[in-house]
Coordinates of C-alpha atoms in Angstrom, one line a residue:
Chain A
X1 CA 21.6 2.9 -12.6
X2 CA 19.2 4.2 -15.2
X3 CA 18.5 7.9 -15.2
X4 CA 14.9 9.0 -14.7
X5 CA 13.4 12.3 -15.6
X6 CA 11.3 12.7 -12.5
X7 CA 13.7 13.8 -9.9
X8 CA 13.0 13.6 -6.2
X9 CA 13.6 16.6 -4.0
X10 CA 14.5 14.3 -1.1
X11 CA 18.2 13.3 -0.9
X12 CA 18.4 9.6 0.1
X13 CA 22.0 8.2 0.3
X14 CA 22.6 5.2 -2.0
X15 CA 24.0 3.3 0.9
X16 CA 20.6 3.4 2.8
X17 CA 19.4 -0.2 3.2
X18 CA 16.0 0.8 1.9
X19 CA 17.4 2.9 -1.0
X20 CA 15.6 1.2 -3.8
X21 CA 12.2 1.1 -2.0
X22 CA 12.5 4.8 -0.8
X23 CA 13.5 5.9 -4.3
X24 CA 10.5 4.2 -5.8
X25 CA 8.2 6.1 -3.4
X26 CA 9.9 9.4 -4.2
X27 CA 9.6 8.8 -7.9
X28 CA 5.9 8.2 -7.5
X29 CA 5.4 11.2 -5.3
X30 CA 7.3 13.2 -8.0
X31 CA 4.9 11.6 -10.5
X32 CA 1.9 13.0 -8.7
X33 CA 3.5 16.4 -8.5
X34 CA 4.2 16.2 -12.3
X35 CA 0.6 15.3 -12.9
X36 CA 1.2 11.9 -14.4
X37 CA 0.5 9.6 -11.4
X38 CA -2.8 9.5 -9.6
X39 CA -3.2 9.7 -5.8
X40 CA -5.0 6.4 -5.8
X41 CA -1.9 5.1 -7.7
X42 CA 0.1 5.8 -4.5
X43 CA -2.2 3.6 -2.5
X44 CA -2.0 0.8 -5.1
X45 CA 1.8 1.1 -4.9
X46 CA 1.7 0.7 -1.1
X47 CA -0.3 -2.6 -1.5
X48 CA 2.5 -3.7 -3.9
X49 CA 5.2 -2.8 -1.4
X50 CA 3.5 -5.0 1.3
X51 CA 3.4 -8.0 -1.1
X52 CA 7.0 -7.3 -2.2
X53 CA 8.1 -7.5 1.4
X54 CA 6.2 -10.8 1.7
X55 CA 8.0 -12.3 -1.3
X56 CA 11.4 -11.0 0.0
X57 CA 12.0 -8.2 -2.5
X58 CA 13.4 -10.6 -5.1
X59 CA 12.2 -12.5 -8.2
X60 CA 10.7 -15.8 -7.0
X61 CA 11.4 -18.9 -9.1
X62 CA 7.7 -18.9 -10.0
X63 CA 8.1 -15.3 -11.3
X64 CA 11.1 -16.3 -13.4
X65 CA 9.1 -19.1 -15.0
X66 CA 6.2 -16.7 -15.7
X67 CA 8.6 -14.2 -17.2
X68 CA 9.9 -16.9 -19.6
X69 CA 6.4 -17.8 -20.6
X70 CA 5.6 -14.2 -21.1
X71 CA 8.7 -13.5 -23.2
X72 CA 7.7 -16.4 -25.4
X73 CA 4.1 -15.1 -25.8
X74 CA 5.3 -11.5 -26.6
X75 CA 7.9 -12.7 -29.1
X76 CA 5.3 -14.8 -30.9
X77 CA 2.8 -12.0 -31.0
X78 CA 1.6 -10.6 -34.3
X79 CA 0.4 -7.3 -32.7
X80 CA 1.8 -6.9 -29.2
X81 CA 1.0 -3.7 -27.2
X82 CA 2.5 -2.5 -24.0
X83 CA 0.0 -0.7 -21.7
X84 CA 1.3 2.1 -19.6
X85 CA -0.4 3.8 -16.6
X86 CA 0.6 6.6 -14.3
X87 CA 2.6 4.4 -11.9
X88 CA 4.4 2.6 -14.8
X89 CA 5.3 6.0 -16.3
X90 CA 6.7 7.3 -13.0
X91 CA 8.6 4.1 -12.1
X92 CA 9.8 2.5 -15.3
X93 CA 9.4 4.8 -18.3
X94 CA 12.9 3.9 -19.7
X95 CA 12.2 0.2 -19.3
X96 CA 8.8 0.1 -21.1
X97 CA 10.3 2.2 -23.9
X98 CA 13.2 -0.2 -24.2
X99 CA 10.9 -3.2 -24.2
X100 CA 8.5 -1.7 -26.7
X101 CA 11.5 -1.1 -29.0
X102 CA 12.7 -4.7 -28.7
X103 CA 9.3 -6.0 -29.5
X104 CA 8.5 -3.4 -32.1
X105 CA 5.3 -2.8 -30.1
X106 CA 3.6 0.5 -29.5
X107 CA 3.0 1.7 -26.0
X108 CA -0.6 2.7 -25.1
X109 CA -1.4 5.0 -22.3
X110 CA -4.2 3.4 -20.4
X111 CA -5.4 5.1 -17.2
X112 CA -7.9 4.1 -14.5
X113 CA -8.4 7.8 -13.6
X114 CA -8.2 9.0 -17.2
X115 CA -7.9 12.7 -18.1
X116 CA -6.7 13.9 -21.6
X117 CA -4.2 16.0 -19.8
X118 CA -2.6 13.1 -17.9
X119 CA -2.5 11.0 -21.1
X120 CA -0.7 13.8 -22.9
X121 CA 1.8 14.3 -20.1
X122 CA 2.6 10.6 -20.0
X123 CA 2.9 10.5 -23.8
X124 CA 5.4 13.4 -23.7
X125 CA 7.4 11.6 -20.9
X126 CA 7.6 8.4 -22.9
X127 CA 8.7 10.2 -26.1
X128 CA 11.4 12.0 -24.1
X129 CA 12.6 8.6 -23.1
X130 CA 12.8 7.7 -26.8
X131 CA 9.4 6.0 -27.5
X132 CA 8.6 6.1 -31.2
X133 CA 4.9 5.2 -31.1
X134 CA 2.7 6.1 -28.1
X135 CA -1.0 5.5 -28.5
X136 CA -3.9 6.2 -26.1
X137 CA -4.9 9.8 -27.1
X138 CA -7.2 8.8 -30.0
X139 CA -9.4 6.6 -27.8
X140 CA -11.6 5.6 -30.9
X141 CA -12.6 2.2 -29.6
X142 CA -14.1 0.7 -26.4
X143 CA -13.5 -2.3 -24.3
X144 CA -16.9 -4.0 -23.8
X145 CA -18.5 -4.1 -20.3
X146 CA -16.3 -1.4 -18.9
X147 CA -17.9 1.9 -17.8
X148 CA -17.2 5.1 -19.9
X149 CA -13.8 6.7 -19.3
X150 CA -12.1 3.5 -18.4
X151 CA -13.4 1.7 -21.5
X152 CA -11.5 4.0 -23.9
X153 CA -8.8 2.5 -26.0
X154 CA -7.1 3.0 -29.4
X155 CA -8.5 0.9 -32.3
X156 CA -4.9 0.5 -33.6
X157 CA -3.6 -0.4 -30.2
X158 CA -4.9 -2.5 -27.4
X159 CA -8.3 -2.9 -29.1
X160 CA -6.8 -4.9 -32.0
X161 CA -3.7 -6.4 -30.2
X162 CA -3.3 -10.1 -29.9
X163 CA -1.0 -9.9 -26.9
X164 CA -1.1 -7.1 -24.3
X165 CA 1.4 -6.6 -21.6
X166 CA -0.4 -4.9 -18.7
X167 CA 1.9 -3.9 -15.8
X168 CA -0.3 -2.9 -12.9
X169 CA -3.7 -3.3 -14.6
X170 CA -7.0 -3.3 -12.7
X171 CA -8.9 -6.5 -12.5
X172 CA -12.1 -5.9 -14.5
X173 CA -10.2 -4.5 -17.5
X174 CA -7.8 -7.4 -17.5
X175 CA -10.8 -9.8 -17.4
X176 CA -12.5 -8.1 -20.4
X177 CA -9.3 -8.1 -22.4
X178 CA -9.1 -11.9 -21.9
X179 CA -12.8 -12.2 -22.9
X180 CA -12.0 -10.3 -26.1
X181 CA -9.7 -13.2 -27.0
X182 CA -6.4 -11.6 -26.2
X183 CA -3.4 -13.1 -24.4
X184 CA -2.7 -10.9 -21.4
X185 CA 0.6 -10.8 -19.6
X186 CA 0.2 -9.1 -16.2
X187 CA 2.9 -7.8 -13.8
X188 CA 1.3 -7.7 -10.3
X189 CA 2.8 -8.3 -6.9
X190 CA -0.5 -9.6 -5.5
X191 CA -1.0 -13.2 -6.5
X192 CA -4.6 -13.0 -5.3
X193 CA -5.6 -9.9 -7.3
X194 CA -8.2 -10.3 -10.0
X195 CA -5.6 -9.3 -12.5
X196 CA -3.3 -12.1 -11.5
X197 CA -6.1 -14.5 -11.4
X198 CA -7.5 -13.5 -14.8
X199 CA -4.3 -13.0 -16.9
X200 CA -2.9 -15.6 -19.3
X201 CA 0.5 -15.2 -17.7
X202 CA 0.9 -13.5 -14.3
X203 CA 4.3 -12.3 -13.3
X204 CA 4.2 -11.9 -9.5
X205 CA 7.1 -9.5 -9.2
X206 CA 8.1 -5.9 -8.8
X207 CA 7.5 -3.9 -11.9
X208 CA 11.2 -2.9 -12.5
X209 CA 12.6 -6.3 -11.7
X210 CA 10.0 -8.0 -14.0
X211 CA 10.6 -5.5 -16.9
X212 CA 14.4 -5.9 -16.6
X213 CA 14.1 -9.7 -16.6
X214 CA 11.8 -9.5 -19.7
X215 CA 14.2 -7.2 -21.5
X216 CA 17.2 -9.5 -20.7
X217 CA 15.3 -12.6 -22.0
X218 CA 14.0 -11.0 -25.1
X219 CA 17.4 -9.4 -25.9
X220 CA 19.1 -12.8 -25.5
X221 CA 16.6 -14.4 -27.9
X222 CA 17.1 -11.7 -30.5
X223 CA 20.9 -12.0 -30.2
X224 CA 20.8 -15.8 -30.6
X225 CA 18.4 -15.6 -33.6
X226 CA 21.0 -13.7 -35.5
X227 CA 23.6 -16.3 -34.7
X228 CA 21.3 -19.1 -35.8
X229 CA 20.6 -20.6 -32.4
X230 CA 17.1 -21.0 -30.9
X231 CA 16.6 -19.7 -27.4
X232 CA 13.1 -18.9 -28.6
X233 CA 12.4 -22.7 -28.8
X234 CA 13.5 -23.0 -25.2
X235 CA 11.1 -20.3 -24.1
X236 CA 8.4 -21.9 -26.2
X237 CA 8.8 -25.1 -24.4
X238 CA 8.4 -23.3 -21.0
X239 CA 5.2 -21.7 -22.4
X240 CA 3.7 -25.0 -23.5
X241 CA 4.3 -26.6 -20.1
X242 CA 3.1 -23.4 -18.3
X243 CA 0.0 -23.5 -16.0
X244 CA -0.7 -20.0 -14.6
X245 CA -2.9 -21.1 -11.7
X246 CA -0.4 -23.6 -10.6
X247 CA 2.4 -21.0 -10.9
X248 CA 0.4 -18.6 -8.7
X249 CA -0.1 -21.3 -6.1
X250 CA 3.7 -21.7 -6.1
X251 CA 4.1 -17.9 -5.4
X252 CA 1.7 -18.2 -2.5
X253 CA 3.6 -21.2 -1.1
X254 CA 6.8 -19.2 -1.2
X255 CA 5.1 -16.3 0.7
X256 CA 3.8 -18.7 3.3
X257 CA 7.2 -20.3 3.7
X258 CA 8.8 -16.9 4.3
X259 CA 6.0 -15.8 6.7
X260 CA 6.6 -18.9 8.8
X261 CA 10.3 -18.2 9.0
X262 CA 9.7 -14.6 10.0
X263 CA 7.1 -15.6 12.6
X264 CA 9.9 -17.7 14.3
X265 CA 12.5 -14.9 14.3
X266 CA 9.9 -12.1 14.6
X267 CA 12.3 -9.6 13.1
X268 CA 11.4 -6.1 12.3
X269 CA 10.9 -4.8 8.8
X270 CA 11.3 -1.1 7.9
X271 CA 8.7 1.0 6.2
X272 CA 6.0 1.4 8.7
Chain B
X1 CA -22.4 5.6 10.2
X2 CA -20.3 8.4 11.5
X3 CA -20.2 11.7 9.7
X4 CA -16.8 12.9 8.5
X5 CA -15.8 16.3 7.4
X6 CA -13.6 15.3 4.5
X7 CA -16.2 14.5 1.9
X8 CA -15.2 12.6 -1.2
X9 CA -16.2 13.8 -4.7
X10 CA -16.6 10.2 -5.8
X11 CA -20.0 8.7 -5.4
X12 CA -19.7 5.1 -4.2
X13 CA -22.9 3.2 -3.6
X14 CA -23.2 1.8 -0.1
X15 CA -24.1 -1.6 -1.5
X16 CA -20.7 -1.9 -3.3
X17 CA -18.9 -4.9 -1.8
X18 CA -15.7 -2.8 -1.4
X19 CA -17.6 0.2 0.0
X20 CA -15.7 0.5 3.3
X21 CA -12.3 0.1 1.7
X22 CA -13.1 2.4 -1.2
X23 CA -14.4 5.1 1.2
X24 CA -11.2 4.9 3.2
X25 CA -9.2 5.6 0.1
X26 CA -11.4 8.5 -0.9
X27 CA -11.2 9.9 2.6
X28 CA -7.4 9.8 2.4
X29 CA -7.3 11.3 -1.1
X30 CA -9.6 14.1 0.2
X31 CA -7.2 14.5 3.1
X32 CA -4.3 15.1 0.7
X33 CA -6.4 17.7 -1.1
X34 CA -7.3 19.4 2.2
X35 CA -3.5 19.5 3.0
X36 CA -3.7 17.3 6.1
X37 CA -2.5 13.9 4.7
X38 CA 0.9 13.4 3.0
X39 CA 1.3 11.7 -0.3
X40 CA 3.7 9.2 1.4
X41 CA 0.8 8.6 3.8
X42 CA -1.2 7.2 0.9
X43 CA 1.6 4.7 0.1
X44 CA 1.6 3.7 3.8
X45 CA -2.2 3.2 3.7
X46 CA -1.8 0.9 0.7
X47 CA 0.6 -1.3 2.6
X48 CA -2.0 -1.5 5.4
X49 CA -4.7 -2.4 2.9
X50 CA -2.6 -5.4 1.7
X51 CA -2.2 -6.6 5.3
X52 CA -5.8 -6.0 6.0
X53 CA -6.7 -8.3 3.1
X54 CA -4.4 -10.9 4.4
X55 CA -6.0 -10.9 7.9
X56 CA -9.5 -11.0 6.3
X57 CA -10.6 -7.4 7.0
X58 CA -11.8 -8.3 10.5
X59 CA -10.4 -8.1 14.0
X60 CA -8.4 -11.2 14.7
X61 CA -8.6 -12.9 18.1
X62 CA -5.0 -11.8 18.7
X63 CA -6.0 -8.2 18.0
X64 CA -9.0 -8.4 20.4
X65 CA -6.6 -9.6 23.1
X66 CA -4.1 -6.8 22.3
X67 CA -7.0 -4.3 22.4
X68 CA -8.0 -5.5 25.9
X69 CA -4.4 -5.2 27.2
X70 CA -4.2 -1.7 25.6
X71 CA -7.5 -0.6 27.2
X72 CA -6.2 -1.7 30.6
X73 CA -2.9 0.2 30.0
X74 CA -4.7 3.4 28.9
X75 CA -7.2 3.3 31.8
X76 CA -4.3 2.9 34.3
X77 CA -2.2 5.7 32.8
X78 CA -1.5 8.8 34.8
X79 CA -0.8 10.9 31.7
X80 CA -2.0 9.2 28.6
X81 CA -1.7 11.0 25.2
X82 CA -3.2 10.0 21.8
X83 CA -0.9 10.7 18.9
X84 CA -2.6 11.8 15.6
X85 CA -0.9 11.9 12.2
X86 CA -2.3 12.9 8.8
X87 CA -3.8 9.5 8.0
X88 CA -5.4 9.2 11.4
X89 CA -6.9 12.7 11.0
X90 CA -8.4 11.8 7.6
X91 CA -9.6 8.4 8.5
X92 CA -10.7 8.6 12.1
X93 CA -10.9 12.1 13.5
X94 CA -14.2 11.5 15.3
X95 CA -12.9 8.3 16.9
X96 CA -9.7 9.7 18.3
X97 CA -11.6 12.7 19.7
X98 CA -14.1 10.4 21.3
X99 CA -11.3 8.2 22.7
X100 CA -9.4 11.2 24.0
X101 CA -12.5 12.4 25.8
X102 CA -13.1 9.0 27.4
X103 CA -9.5 8.9 28.7
X104 CA -9.3 12.5 29.5
X105 CA -6.2 12.5 27.4
X106 CA -5.0 15.2 25.1
X107 CA -4.4 14.6 21.4
X108 CA -1.0 15.4 20.0
X109 CA -0.5 16.1 16.3
X110 CA 2.7 14.2 15.4
X111 CA 3.7 14.2 11.7
X112 CA 6.4 12.3 9.9
X113 CA 6.5 15.0 7.2
X114 CA 5.9 17.9 9.6
X115 CA 5.0 21.4 8.5
X116 CA 3.5 24.0 10.8
X117 CA 0.6 24.5 8.3
X118 CA -0.3 20.8 8.3
X119 CA -0.2 20.6 12.2
X120 CA -2.5 23.7 12.3
X121 CA -5.0 22.2 9.8
X122 CA -5.2 18.9 11.7
X123 CA -5.6 20.8 15.0
X124 CA -8.5 22.7 13.4
X125 CA -10.1 19.5 12.1
X126 CA -9.9 17.8 15.5
X127 CA -11.4 20.8 17.2
X128 CA -14.2 20.9 14.8
X129 CA -14.9 17.3 15.8
X130 CA -15.1 18.4 19.4
X131 CA -11.5 17.9 20.7
X132 CA -10.8 20.0 23.8
X133 CA -7.1 19.8 24.0
X134 CA -4.9 19.4 20.9
X135 CA -1.2 19.6 21.3
X136 CA 1.7 19.5 18.8
X137 CA 2.1 23.1 17.8
X138 CA 4.3 24.2 20.7
X139 CA 7.0 21.6 19.9
X140 CA 9.1 22.6 22.9
X141 CA 10.7 19.3 23.5
X142 CA 12.6 16.7 21.5
X143 CA 12.5 12.9 21.3
X144 CA 16.2 11.7 21.6
X145 CA 18.0 10.1 18.7
X146 CA 15.4 11.3 16.1
X147 CA 16.5 13.8 13.4
X148 CA 15.3 17.4 13.5
X149 CA 11.7 18.0 12.4
X150 CA 10.5 14.5 13.4
X151 CA 11.9 14.8 16.9
X152 CA 9.6 17.7 17.8
X153 CA 7.1 17.0 20.5
X154 CA 5.2 19.0 23.2
X155 CA 6.7 18.9 26.7
X156 CA 3.2 18.8 28.2
X157 CA 2.2 16.0 25.7
X158 CA 4.0 13.0 24.4
X159 CA 7.3 14.1 26.0
X160 CA 6.0 13.7 29.5
X161 CA 3.3 11.1 28.9
X162 CA 3.5 7.7 30.6
X163 CA 1.3 5.9 28.1
X164 CA 1.1 6.9 24.4
X165 CA -1.3 5.5 21.9
X166 CA 0.3 5.8 18.5
X167 CA -1.9 4.7 15.6
X168 CA 0.2 4.3 12.5
X169 CA 3.5 5.5 14.0
X170 CA 6.8 5.0 12.2
X171 CA 9.3 2.5 13.6
X172 CA 12.2 4.6 14.9
X173 CA 10.0 7.0 16.8
X174 CA 8.1 4.1 18.4
X175 CA 11.4 2.6 19.4
X176 CA 12.6 5.9 21.0
X177 CA 9.4 6.4 22.9
X178 CA 9.8 2.9 24.4
X179 CA 13.5 3.8 25.3
X180 CA 12.2 6.9 27.1
X181 CA 10.4 4.5 29.4
X182 CA 6.9 5.0 28.1
X183 CA 4.3 2.3 27.5
X184 CA 3.4 2.5 23.8
X185 CA 0.2 1.1 22.3
X186 CA 0.5 0.8 18.5
X187 CA -2.2 0.2 16.0
X188 CA -0.5 -1.2 12.9
X189 CA -1.7 -3.8 10.3
X190 CA 1.8 -5.1 9.6
X191 CA 2.8 -7.5 12.4
X192 CA 6.4 -7.4 11.1
X193 CA 6.8 -3.6 11.2
X194 CA 9.3 -2.1 13.5
X195 CA 6.4 -0.3 15.2
X196 CA 4.6 -3.6 15.9
X197 CA 7.9 -5.2 17.0
X198 CA 8.8 -2.4 19.4
X199 CA 5.6 -1.4 21.0
X200 CA 4.5 -2.5 24.5
X201 CA 1.1 -3.6 23.1
X202 CA 0.6 -3.9 19.3
X203 CA -2.9 -4.0 17.9
X204 CA -2.6 -5.6 14.5
X205 CA -5.9 -4.3 13.1
X206 CA -7.4 -1.7 10.9
X207 CA -7.4 1.8 12.5
X208 CA -11.1 2.4 12.7
X209 CA -11.9 -1.2 13.8
X210 CA -9.2 -0.9 16.6
X211 CA -10.3 2.5 17.8
X212 CA -14.0 1.5 17.9
X213 CA -13.1 -1.7 19.9
X214 CA -11.0 0.5 22.3
X215 CA -13.9 3.0 22.7
X216 CA -16.4 0.2 23.4
X217 CA -14.1 -1.5 25.9
X218 CA -13.2 1.7 27.7
X219 CA -16.8 2.9 27.7
X220 CA -17.9 -0.4 29.2
X221 CA -15.4 -0.2 32.0
X222 CA -16.4 3.4 32.8
X223 CA -20.1 2.4 32.9
X224 CA -19.4 -0.5 35.2
X225 CA -17.2 1.5 37.5
X226 CA -20.2 3.7 38.2
X227 CA -22.3 0.7 39.1
X228 CA -19.6 -0.7 41.3
X229 CA -18.5 -3.6 39.2
X230 CA -15.0 -4.1 38.0
X231 CA -14.5 -4.8 34.3
X232 CA -11.2 -3.0 34.8
X233 CA -10.0 -5.9 36.9
X234 CA -10.8 -8.3 34.0
X235 CA -8.8 -6.2 31.6
X236 CA -6.0 -6.0 34.1
X237 CA -5.8 -9.7 34.2
X238 CA -5.5 -9.9 30.5
X239 CA -2.7 -7.3 30.6
X240 CA -0.8 -9.3 33.3
X241 CA -0.9 -12.4 31.2
X242 CA -0.1 -10.6 28.0
X243 CA 3.0 -11.3 25.9
X244 CA 3.3 -9.0 22.9
X245 CA 5.7 -11.1 20.9
X246 CA 3.7 -14.2 21.3
X247 CA 0.5 -12.3 20.3
X248 CA 2.2 -11.0 17.2
X249 CA 3.2 -14.6 16.3
X250 CA -0.5 -15.5 16.7
X251 CA -1.4 -12.8 14.2
X252 CA 1.1 -14.2 11.7
X253 CA -0.2 -17.7 12.2
X254 CA -3.7 -16.5 11.3
X255 CA -2.4 -14.8 8.2
X256 CA -0.6 -18.0 7.1
X257 CA -3.7 -20.1 7.7
X258 CA -5.7 -17.8 5.5
X259 CA -3.1 -17.7 2.8
X260 CA -3.0 -21.5 2.7
X261 CA -6.8 -21.6 2.3
X262 CA -6.7 -19.1 -0.4
X263 CA -3.9 -20.8 -2.3
X264 CA -6.2 -23.9 -2.5
X265 CA -9.2 -22.0 -3.8
X266 CA -7.2 -19.4 -5.6
X267 CA -9.9 -16.9 -5.5
X268 CA -9.7 -13.4 -6.8
X269 CA -9.6 -10.4 -4.5
X270 CA -10.6 -7.0 -5.5
X271 CA -8.5 -3.9 -5.3
X272 CA -5.8 -4.4 -7.9

């Protein structure tokens, strides 16, 4: 398992059936204590947890398809940027740093509840994880139609990017990025969220699972390129046949199927 | 609208389509700042938000039936107790105080992440709202099979109660209360949670909506009693015909129905 810098004070045995889920919560609470995650971010995480339960805490087929389309988009990008908020920093700093490195893409700190202090803390955390280029402090450009603090972005970063990966973005910013002509890849467990509905490619999956799948796919393409093969062409074919709305409907269908099964057995789930 | 003591620093216009939901979040965040709500409580609230979206942010027919059965149980109780945790205190202090008054039932502060300080703060908040009897500080009895801090309860309160209302309880405590022979009324938005599965009557509804419905029903019964009628008998009939598992399956069916409709329209939802 990957190390993470934000250590929890709670000791949870690795054998606990809810280990992964409980550790995620503790990492976020530690993120709040370290001043990098917002309290509202905890509520947003809870919403994600509920949807993750509904999809069975695994990557759906529809999510795998979206991840392939996303990998293709990101590999073909001229100027990709990976957006990082307080939840992403607490939960998956190592993964976004690794992905940024593979794509040769900067990370941009992009907060809903922005403070300079929080941006700086997240930048430091990402750099400790090995990030070479972390944007978001300059804030010398604005996303149109978004109110003051939340509109801030870096001219050299998201503002001029052609493809933006936004894990856990809020809906109206996602919508504006698309209106600016960018391709937006979202990671969001709620298939109904405005972000999922607005993005070019919506990966309805847990943040860490989705990032690891993206890293594996993109690493494989890079390996094969060196040996002359073309996995990139295969991903490109997925992207050409990809319909985001249809794929979201598939995700909902899988949720409905699972709910119906559960309603029969009515079995208990942990967590509340 | 009811006044509440925990004021938010964020100004949200009452015309905002997400006003109620955003205010709930701000009340909880204010609760964390006031030292009465835990950070993990924010994550739990987020899970509830997701389920509330799935049920359409309204009281389902199945929830209304459960509320009637619950009102009947509470009215017939010899020693009812209303359990209050950090989320309940932040979101619905006035409502639990009103309900406790109607039932002549004490409130008992009952925390997953218990500290004496937090119990005292919640007690003070409830007393400011008019509560006459707030238990939970004495902690002179233990719920069996529950580990140390979380086992603590008052001998005169939950420990010796015959009917306990647990809004937002965790699963294993709920299970143990039932094993102790108590009737447990739960309010929990997740129909699959262990709490919902274990309780005697599970109201799958938002906390404030459920408490207001309970208050209205119980007030009506008390009014009618004075005039000689018997609304209590009507509620009693609901309780006799009540099957909690079947009612939970009804709740899931309503969620599935809504998801299917949404998957057709694929419409955006706010909040993420």
